[in-house]
Short mmCIF file of C-alpha atoms and ligand atoms in Angstrom, two decimals:
data_model
loop_
_atom_site.label_atom_id
_atom_site.label_comp_id
_atom_site.label_asym_id
_atom_site.label_seq_id
_atom_site.Cartn_x
_atom_site.Cartn_y
_atom_site.Cartn_z
CA UNK A 1 -64.41 -3.07 72.34
CA UNK A 2 -65.21 0.49 71.32
CA UNK A 3 -67.79 0.65 74.12
CA UNK A 4 -64.86 0.67 76.53
CA UNK A 5 -63.91 4.01 74.93
CA UNK A 6 -65.59 7.26 75.60
CA UNK A 7 -68.02 8.77 73.04
CA UNK A 8 -65.60 11.77 73.05
CA UNK A 9 -62.69 9.62 71.82
CA UNK A 10 -64.73 7.58 69.42
CA UNK A 11 -65.91 10.73 67.63
CA UNK A 12 -62.48 12.26 67.45
CA UNK A 13 -60.62 11.99 64.12
CA UNK A 14 -56.88 11.59 64.12
CA UNK A 15 -54.81 14.62 63.03
CA UNK A 16 -54.61 14.43 59.25
CA UNK A 17 -51.18 16.06 59.12
CA UNK A 18 -49.57 13.65 61.60
CA UNK A 19 -51.48 10.67 60.13
CA UNK A 20 -50.20 11.44 56.62
CA UNK A 21 -46.65 11.85 57.93
CA UNK A 22 -46.93 8.50 59.83
CA UNK A 23 -48.24 6.78 56.64
CA UNK A 24 -45.31 8.26 54.64
CA UNK A 25 -42.83 6.97 57.31
CA UNK A 26 -44.43 3.55 57.13
CA UNK A 27 -44.29 3.32 53.33
CA UNK A 28 -40.67 4.49 53.41
CA UNK A 29 -39.80 1.82 55.94
CA UNK A 30 -41.31 -0.77 53.54
CA UNK A 31 -38.90 0.32 50.84
CA UNK A 32 -40.90 2.90 48.93
CA UNK A 33 -39.21 6.13 47.87
CA UNK A 34 -41.78 8.54 49.37
CA UNK A 35 -41.13 12.26 49.33
CA UNK A 36 -42.84 13.72 52.39
CA UNK A 37 -44.47 17.18 51.76
CA UNK A 38 -47.25 16.65 54.27
CA UNK A 39 -45.85 17.78 57.59
CA UNK A 40 -45.33 21.41 58.50
CA UNK A 41 -41.84 20.97 59.87
CA UNK A 42 -38.71 22.88 58.97
CA UNK A 43 -36.05 20.70 57.56
CA UNK A 44 -33.35 22.83 59.30
CA UNK A 45 -31.45 22.07 62.43
CA UNK A 46 -32.10 24.17 65.57
CA UNK A 47 -29.49 26.96 65.49
CA UNK A 48 -26.37 26.34 67.43
CA UNK A 49 -26.86 29.25 69.89
CA UNK A 50 -30.15 27.78 70.98
CA UNK A 51 -28.73 24.29 71.30
CA UNK A 52 -25.86 25.59 73.35
CA UNK A 53 -28.26 27.30 75.79
CA UNK A 54 -29.92 23.93 76.25
CA UNK A 55 -26.59 22.19 76.95
CA UNK A 56 -25.69 24.93 79.39
CA UNK A 57 -29.05 24.43 81.19
CA UNK A 58 -28.34 20.61 81.54
CA UNK A 59 -24.86 21.36 82.91
CA UNK A 60 -26.29 23.95 85.25
CA UNK A 61 -28.47 21.32 86.82
CA UNK A 62 -31.84 22.28 85.53
CA UNK A 63 -33.85 19.15 86.13
CA UNK A 64 -36.71 19.94 88.45
CA UNK A 65 -40.38 20.66 87.86
CA UNK A 66 -40.75 24.24 86.67
CA UNK A 67 -43.60 26.61 87.70
CA UNK A 68 -46.69 25.32 85.87
CA UNK A 69 -46.92 28.41 83.74
CA UNK A 70 -43.22 28.50 83.02
CA UNK A 71 -39.92 29.90 84.47
CA UNK A 72 -40.20 33.59 85.40
CA UNK A 73 -37.14 34.34 83.23
CA UNK A 74 -38.94 32.81 80.22
CA UNK A 75 -42.20 34.64 80.97
CA UNK A 76 -40.02 37.85 81.00
CA UNK A 77 -38.46 36.90 77.65
CA UNK A 78 -41.93 36.36 76.27
CA UNK A 79 -42.98 39.73 77.54
CA UNK A 80 -40.09 41.33 75.93
CA UNK A 81 -40.83 39.51 72.65
CA UNK A 82 -44.46 40.60 72.58
CA UNK A 83 -43.48 44.25 73.22
CA UNK A 84 -40.62 44.18 70.72
CA UNK A 85 -42.31 42.46 67.85
CA UNK A 86 -45.94 42.94 68.36
CA UNK A 87 -46.29 46.14 70.44
CA UNK A 88 -48.43 44.19 72.96
CA UNK A 89 -47.83 44.96 76.70
CA UNK A 90 -48.40 41.83 78.81
CA UNK A 91 -47.46 41.23 82.40
CA UNK A 92 -46.36 38.04 84.05
CA UNK A 93 -49.81 36.88 85.18
CA UNK A 94 -50.87 37.06 81.57
CA UNK A 95 -48.37 34.53 80.21
CA UNK A 96 -48.59 30.74 80.22
CA UNK A 97 -45.88 28.49 78.70
CA UNK A 98 -47.16 25.12 77.49
CA UNK A 99 -46.02 21.95 75.73
CA UNK A 100 -46.38 23.35 72.25
CA UNK A 101 -48.78 25.84 70.83
CA UNK A 102 -51.05 22.89 70.45
CA UNK A 103 -51.43 22.48 74.17
CA UNK A 104 -51.87 26.24 74.52
CA UNK A 105 -54.80 26.09 72.13
CA UNK A 106 -56.28 23.13 73.94
CA UNK A 107 -55.97 24.93 77.26
CA UNK A 108 -57.73 28.00 75.94
CA UNK A 109 -60.60 25.94 74.49
CA UNK A 110 -61.08 24.08 77.71
CA UNK A 111 -60.89 27.31 79.69
CA UNK A 112 -63.41 29.27 77.54
CA UNK A 113 -65.90 27.06 75.84
CA UNK A 114 -69.14 25.72 77.28
CA UNK A 115 -71.25 23.04 75.78
CA UNK A 116 -72.93 24.28 72.71
CA UNK A 117 -70.89 27.52 72.35
CA UNK A 118 -70.11 28.31 68.72
CA UNK A 119 -66.57 28.91 67.65
CA UNK A 120 -66.08 30.69 64.24
CA UNK A 121 -63.35 29.17 62.09
CA UNK A 122 -62.54 30.86 58.81
CA UNK A 123 -61.78 28.04 56.28
CA UNK A 124 -59.26 26.78 55.57
CA UNK A 125 -58.11 26.63 59.20
CA UNK A 126 -55.33 24.67 60.93
CA UNK A 127 -56.21 21.01 61.12
CA UNK A 128 -56.56 20.65 64.93
CA UNK A 129 -58.88 23.72 65.48
CA UNK A 130 -62.09 22.05 64.86
CA UNK A 131 -61.32 18.87 66.87
CA UNK A 132 -59.98 20.91 69.77
CA UNK A 133 -63.14 22.88 69.79
CA UNK A 134 -65.28 19.74 69.60
CA UNK A 135 -63.29 18.10 72.44
CA UNK A 136 -64.40 21.11 74.53
CA UNK A 137 -68.08 20.47 73.54
CA UNK A 138 -68.00 23.54 71.36
CA UNK A 139 -69.61 23.76 67.90
CA UNK A 140 -67.21 24.83 65.07
CA UNK A 141 -68.88 27.24 62.66
CA UNK A 142 -67.01 27.19 59.40
CA UNK A 143 -66.85 30.31 57.28
CA UNK A 144 -66.02 29.55 53.67
CA UNK A 145 -63.46 31.82 51.94
CA UNK A 146 -62.35 31.75 48.39
CA UNK A 147 -59.00 31.63 46.59
CA UNK A 148 -60.04 34.88 44.82
CA UNK A 149 -60.11 36.63 48.19
CA UNK A 150 -56.73 34.90 49.14
CA UNK A 151 -58.64 32.61 51.56
CA UNK A 152 -59.39 35.49 53.99
CA UNK A 153 -62.64 36.05 55.82
CA UNK A 154 -64.22 39.48 55.23
CA UNK A 155 -65.98 41.63 57.86
CA UNK A 156 -69.31 40.94 56.18
CA UNK A 157 -68.73 37.15 56.36
CA UNK A 158 -67.81 37.43 60.03
CA UNK A 159 -70.90 39.55 60.78
CA UNK A 160 -73.09 37.04 59.04
CA UNK A 161 -71.67 34.07 60.95
CA UNK A 162 -72.26 35.57 64.38
CA UNK A 163 -75.15 34.33 66.50
CA UNK A 164 -76.10 34.90 70.23
CA UNK A 165 -74.20 31.62 70.80
CA UNK A 166 -70.91 32.67 69.31
CA UNK A 167 -68.30 32.54 71.96
CA UNK A 168 -64.96 32.67 70.08
CA UNK A 169 -63.25 33.30 66.76
CA UNK A 170 -60.02 31.35 65.98
CA UNK A 171 -57.62 32.06 63.11
CA UNK A 172 -54.07 31.83 62.25
CA UNK A 173 -52.11 34.64 60.42
CA UNK A 174 -49.88 33.81 58.61
CA UNK A 175 -52.34 31.04 57.88
CA UNK A 176 -51.64 27.28 57.99
CA UNK A 177 -52.52 26.00 55.41
CA UNK A 178 -53.14 28.91 52.90
CA UNK A 179 -50.11 31.14 53.73
CA UNK A 180 -52.48 34.19 53.74
CA UNK A 181 -51.71 37.14 56.09
CA UNK A 182 -54.37 39.51 57.36
CA UNK A 183 -53.20 43.07 57.11
CA UNK A 184 -53.60 45.47 60.00
CA UNK A 185 -56.48 47.08 58.09
CA UNK A 186 -58.20 43.73 57.52
CA UNK A 187 -57.91 42.83 61.18
CA UNK A 188 -59.22 46.29 62.06
CA UNK A 189 -62.33 45.59 59.92
CA UNK A 190 -62.93 42.34 61.79
CA UNK A 191 -62.30 44.03 65.09
CA UNK A 192 -64.98 46.67 64.25
CA UNK A 193 -67.54 43.90 63.77
CA UNK A 194 -66.48 42.33 67.07
CA UNK A 195 -67.02 45.66 68.88
CA UNK A 196 -70.71 45.05 68.48
CA UNK A 197 -70.43 41.55 70.07
CA UNK A 198 -68.50 41.96 73.33
CA UNK A 199 -69.01 38.30 74.36
CA UNK A 200 -66.71 37.03 71.64
CA UNK A 201 -63.02 36.08 72.66
CA UNK A 202 -60.42 35.90 69.79
CA UNK A 203 -57.72 33.40 69.52
CA UNK A 204 -55.04 34.79 67.27
CA UNK A 205 -52.53 32.06 66.37
CA UNK A 206 -49.32 33.75 65.34
CA UNK A 207 -46.94 30.90 65.31
CA UNK A 208 -45.79 31.74 61.67
CA UNK A 209 -45.26 35.40 62.53
CA UNK A 210 -41.57 35.46 61.46
CA UNK A 211 -42.13 33.36 58.31
CA UNK A 212 -43.36 36.33 56.39
CA UNK A 213 -42.15 37.03 52.84
CA UNK A 214 -42.35 40.86 53.20
CA UNK A 215 -45.54 41.80 51.31
CA UNK A 216 -47.92 42.27 54.22
CA UNK A 217 -46.28 43.16 57.67
CA UNK A 218 -47.36 40.96 60.56
CA UNK A 219 -50.20 42.43 62.70
CA UNK A 220 -51.68 41.29 65.95
CA UNK A 221 -55.26 41.63 67.01
CA UNK A 222 -54.30 42.21 70.64
CA UNK A 223 -52.25 45.32 69.66
CA UNK A 224 -55.63 47.07 69.02
CA UNK A 225 -56.48 48.70 72.36
CA UNK A 226 -60.14 47.83 72.18
CA UNK A 227 -59.32 44.09 71.49
CA UNK A 228 -56.57 43.66 74.12
CA UNK A 229 -58.97 42.49 76.87
CA UNK A 230 -60.51 39.73 74.82
CA UNK A 231 -57.80 38.39 72.61
CA UNK A 232 -55.63 35.43 73.33
CA UNK A 233 -52.35 35.59 71.42
CA UNK A 234 -50.88 32.21 70.75
CA UNK A 235 -47.30 31.66 69.63
CA UNK A 236 -44.44 29.19 69.84
CA UNK A 237 -40.91 28.46 68.66
CA UNK A 238 -41.59 25.30 66.56
CA UNK A 239 -41.62 27.02 63.18
CA UNK A 240 -39.37 30.06 63.13
CA UNK A 241 -36.63 28.47 65.21
CA UNK A 242 -36.78 24.93 63.84
CA UNK A 243 -37.72 23.62 67.19
CA UNK A 244 -40.77 21.42 66.47
CA UNK A 245 -39.69 18.57 68.73
CA UNK A 246 -38.74 20.82 71.71
CA UNK A 247 -42.39 21.37 72.35
CA UNK A 248 -42.63 24.99 73.60
CA UNK A 249 -45.59 27.27 72.86
CA UNK A 250 -47.22 30.04 74.89
CA UNK A 251 -49.98 32.53 75.26
CA UNK A 252 -50.37 36.13 76.14
CA UNK A 253 -53.99 36.63 77.39
CA UNK A 254 -56.35 38.49 79.70
CA UNK A 255 -55.24 37.49 83.26
CA UNK A 256 -58.32 35.55 84.05
CA UNK A 257 -57.98 33.34 81.00
CA UNK A 258 -54.24 32.81 81.67
CA UNK A 259 -55.10 31.95 85.26
CA UNK A 260 -57.67 29.31 83.98
CA UNK A 261 -55.13 27.77 81.59
CA UNK A 262 -52.56 27.52 84.40
CA UNK A 263 -55.11 25.84 86.71
CA UNK A 264 -55.95 23.30 83.96
CA UNK A 265 -52.34 22.69 82.95
CA UNK A 266 -51.47 22.12 86.63
CA UNK A 267 -53.87 19.16 86.73
CA UNK A 268 -52.99 17.78 83.36
CA UNK A 269 -49.32 18.04 82.31
CA UNK A 270 -47.57 20.45 84.82
CA UNK A 271 -44.96 22.82 83.46
CA UNK A 272 -43.29 22.29 80.08
CA UNK A 273 -39.94 20.64 79.75
CA UNK A 274 -37.33 22.53 81.77
CA UNK A 275 -34.38 22.26 79.37
CA UNK A 276 -36.45 23.38 76.40
CA UNK A 277 -37.76 26.36 78.45
CA UNK A 278 -34.23 27.51 79.19
CA UNK A 279 -33.28 27.24 75.55
CA UNK A 280 -36.30 29.21 74.52
CA UNK A 281 -35.24 32.18 76.69
CA UNK A 282 -32.20 32.53 74.41
CA UNK A 283 -34.21 31.89 71.23
CA UNK A 284 -36.67 34.79 72.07
CA UNK A 285 -34.15 37.34 73.60
CA UNK A 286 -31.83 37.05 70.55
CA UNK A 287 -32.83 39.16 67.55
CA UNK A 288 -35.25 37.38 65.16
CA UNK A 289 -32.70 38.41 62.47
CA UNK A 290 -30.59 35.43 63.52
CA UNK A 291 -33.21 33.02 61.93
CA UNK A 292 -33.89 35.14 58.84
CA UNK A 293 -31.59 32.79 56.75
CA UNK A 294 -34.30 30.06 57.08
CA UNK A 295 -37.02 32.46 55.94
CA UNK A 296 -34.85 33.52 52.93
CA UNK A 297 -34.47 29.91 52.02
CA UNK A 298 -38.28 29.25 52.37
CA UNK A 299 -38.82 32.28 50.10
CA UNK A 300 -36.56 30.71 47.37
CA UNK A 301 -38.50 27.44 47.69
CA UNK A 302 -41.86 29.16 47.51
CA UNK A 303 -40.83 30.68 44.26
CA UNK A 304 -39.62 27.42 42.87
CA UNK A 305 -42.62 25.37 43.88
CA UNK A 306 -45.14 28.04 42.64
CA UNK A 307 -43.39 28.17 39.23
CA UNK A 308 -43.42 24.29 38.94
CA UNK A 309 -47.02 23.99 40.07
CA UNK A 310 -48.32 26.69 37.93
CA UNK A 311 -46.79 24.73 35.01
CA UNK A 312 -49.12 21.88 35.56
CA UNK A 313 -52.63 22.05 34.13
CA UNK A 314 -55.31 21.79 36.77
CA UNK A 315 -53.34 23.39 39.66
CA UNK A 316 -54.52 26.76 40.70
CA UNK A 317 -52.37 28.56 43.36
CA UNK A 318 -52.70 31.67 45.47
CA UNK A 319 -49.41 33.26 46.32
CA UNK A 320 -48.80 32.59 49.96
CA UNK A 321 -47.32 35.49 51.83
CA UNK A 322 -46.07 33.49 54.85
CA UNK A 323 -45.72 30.12 56.41
CA UNK A 324 -44.35 27.35 54.22
CA UNK A 325 -47.25 25.79 52.48
CA UNK A 326 -49.05 26.11 49.13
CA UNK A 327 -52.72 25.35 48.96
CA UNK A 328 -53.53 24.75 45.35
CA UNK A 329 -57.15 24.39 44.21
CA UNK A 330 -57.38 21.01 42.51
CA UNK A 331 -61.06 20.93 41.75
CA UNK A 332 -60.11 20.59 37.98
CA UNK A 333 -59.23 16.98 38.63
CA UNK A 334 -62.53 16.07 40.38
CA UNK A 335 -64.58 13.65 38.35
CA UNK A 336 -61.56 12.58 36.33
CA UNK A 337 -60.15 9.07 36.05
CA UNK A 338 -56.35 8.91 36.23
CA UNK A 339 -54.58 5.68 35.62
CA UNK A 340 -57.70 3.83 36.29
CA UNK A 341 -58.45 5.58 39.56
CA UNK A 342 -61.44 8.00 39.91
CA UNK A 343 -60.81 11.22 41.71
CA UNK A 344 -63.92 12.49 43.39
CA UNK A 345 -62.47 14.81 45.91
CA UNK A 346 -59.34 16.18 47.49
CA UNK A 347 -58.88 13.16 49.69
CA UNK A 348 -58.90 10.89 46.67
CA UNK A 349 -56.41 13.21 44.95
CA UNK A 350 -54.00 13.28 47.90
CA UNK A 351 -54.20 9.50 48.15
CA UNK A 352 -53.66 9.16 44.35
CA UNK A 353 -50.52 11.36 44.65
CA UNK A 354 -49.24 9.20 47.47
CA UNK A 355 -49.85 5.96 45.63
CA UNK A 356 -48.92 7.00 42.07
CA UNK A 357 -46.35 9.65 42.57
CA UNK A 358 -44.99 8.60 46.01
CA UNK A 359 -45.52 12.14 47.21
CA UNK A 360 -47.21 12.76 50.54
CA UNK A 361 -49.46 15.82 50.79
CA UNK A 362 -52.55 16.57 52.88
CA UNK A 363 -56.12 16.72 51.76
CA UNK A 364 -57.78 20.11 52.06
CA UNK A 365 -60.76 18.35 53.75
CA UNK A 366 -58.57 18.25 56.92
CA UNK A 367 -58.61 22.08 56.87
CA UNK A 368 -62.31 22.59 56.28
CA UNK A 369 -61.91 23.33 52.60
CA UNK A 370 -62.19 20.44 50.27
CA UNK A 371 -61.12 22.12 47.03
CA UNK A 372 -57.48 22.04 47.71
CA UNK A 373 -54.54 19.95 48.88
CA UNK A 374 -51.74 21.32 51.14
CA UNK A 375 -48.19 20.88 50.01
CA UNK A 376 -45.41 21.88 52.48
CA UNK A 377 -42.23 23.27 51.00
CA UNK A 378 -40.27 22.94 54.19
CA UNK A 379 -38.13 20.54 52.20
CA UNK A 380 -34.94 20.66 50.05
CA UNK A 381 -35.06 22.15 46.51
CA UNK A 382 -34.17 18.80 45.18
CA UNK A 383 -37.05 17.09 46.91
CA UNK A 384 -39.40 19.83 45.79
CA UNK A 385 -38.23 19.49 42.17
CA UNK A 386 -38.52 15.67 42.15
CA UNK A 387 -41.92 15.67 43.89
CA UNK A 388 -43.50 18.20 41.54
CA UNK A 389 -42.08 16.41 38.59
CA UNK A 390 -43.53 13.11 39.74
CA UNK A 391 -46.90 14.89 40.46
CA UNK A 392 -46.82 16.39 36.94
CA UNK A 393 -46.21 12.88 35.48
CA UNK A 394 -48.99 11.24 37.56
CA UNK A 395 -51.70 13.71 36.46
CA UNK A 396 -50.78 13.85 32.76
N1 PMP B 1 -50.91 26.48 65.24
C1 PMP B 1 -50.54 26.27 63.87
C2 PMP B 1 -51.24 27.16 62.88
C3 PMP B 1 -49.75 25.27 63.48
O1 PMP B 1 -49.44 25.09 62.23
C4 PMP B 1 -49.15 24.43 64.41
C5 PMP B 1 -48.32 23.29 63.92
N2 PMP B 1 -47.46 22.67 64.68
C6 PMP B 1 -49.51 24.63 65.80
C7 PMP B 1 -50.31 25.68 66.16
C8 PMP B 1 -48.97 23.75 66.95
O2 PMP B 1 -47.65 24.07 67.11
P1 PMP B 1 -46.71 23.22 68.18
O3 PMP B 1 -45.91 22.37 67.42
O4 PMP B 1 -45.93 24.36 68.90
O5 PMP B 1 -47.65 22.51 69.06
N1 LIG B 2 -48.53 22.12 62.44
C1 LIG B 2 -47.84 21.14 61.55
C2 LIG B 2 -48.65 20.84 60.38
O1 LIG B 2 -49.71 21.47 60.17
C3 LIG B 2 -47.44 19.95 62.30
C4 LIG B 2 -48.29 18.88 62.51
C5 LIG B 2 -49.39 18.98 63.47
O2 LIG B 2 -49.07 19.38 64.60
O3 LIG B 2 -50.50 18.70 63.19
O4 LIG B 2 -48.32 20.06 59.56
#
């Protein structure tokens, strides 16, 4: 039967984050008491002022197709947001609203990558980057980083990874899965390297921008004048506003790239959901301070989970500065046999935790770095305490 399917789809691997979340749901439905720390999804409700804007939009009769690249009022709100939060000046033709940041990333890949083009991905990278690149016939070029350098790529590493075929660099800051944040100076050092290679387009995924614990301020590549013309800034409302299911993401980009994304989206999905778009106008125009209470809560949970994990022999954690994941190095367990099961790699370890501790996490292999597992702390303190205590018990 698989010959009925394309080679493209046969070689595509499922999203490991979504797959693990589905597996946890399945096990839960079969009666198992699973704690899900696999999915990057805030456990908060969407704030009332945003919900009310959506209800208002329904009552106001918003039900038609929207412009493919989004309502003008939403594009203007995005322009205001980019200026206010990132000091980037975009104009309407540079903005495209999509069905989640995921579609925004897919659009950009399809718009920019030719067969055989290389795309540099500092590891660990967000799970879908490498498959989105491959779906566009690009070649992911993984750059290894280390926990000692807080999982950040240095300028020297970037320089060494560039070849005449390099077309793009993709990264997220704050980073999913490591929580690392590139400072303005670190981004400047990368930009200095890129100045010597004008063919390279940068995708700066800033979806965790507001989930920042205050050590390193957020910085945007496109805010550097000399990078503005070749940087695509990706963002969305899923994380900071607890709106994962509303499915709105967006880009600010050089106009020709935005135009290409608009053309593609017009043939594939059309404009994003009309009610969600109206609600996002409110989400973006209100002060980001209104969602700070969630960030404060994530910060408490980060402290808690780091304390608990650091108390278990074999877990080595960096201190994430943003997002809501810890990415402990678990190589100390490789080659060991626990409760009769041999752990050879991070995938074995994540599977072991699911089966023996009833805790769902995600293997680091999914993020291009097989030394770690990713644990989301977008969960209640009680769940975090119970999960880490079960993990401690299972690895004793
Ligand atoms: N980029 C990163 C780094 C993410 O973690 C996610 C997770 N959802 C996305 C993009 C996709 O976001 P969305 O839900 O808006 O599609
Ligand atoms: N981005 C989230 C995560 O990394 C949601 C799942 C996904 O879209 O892959 O868990």
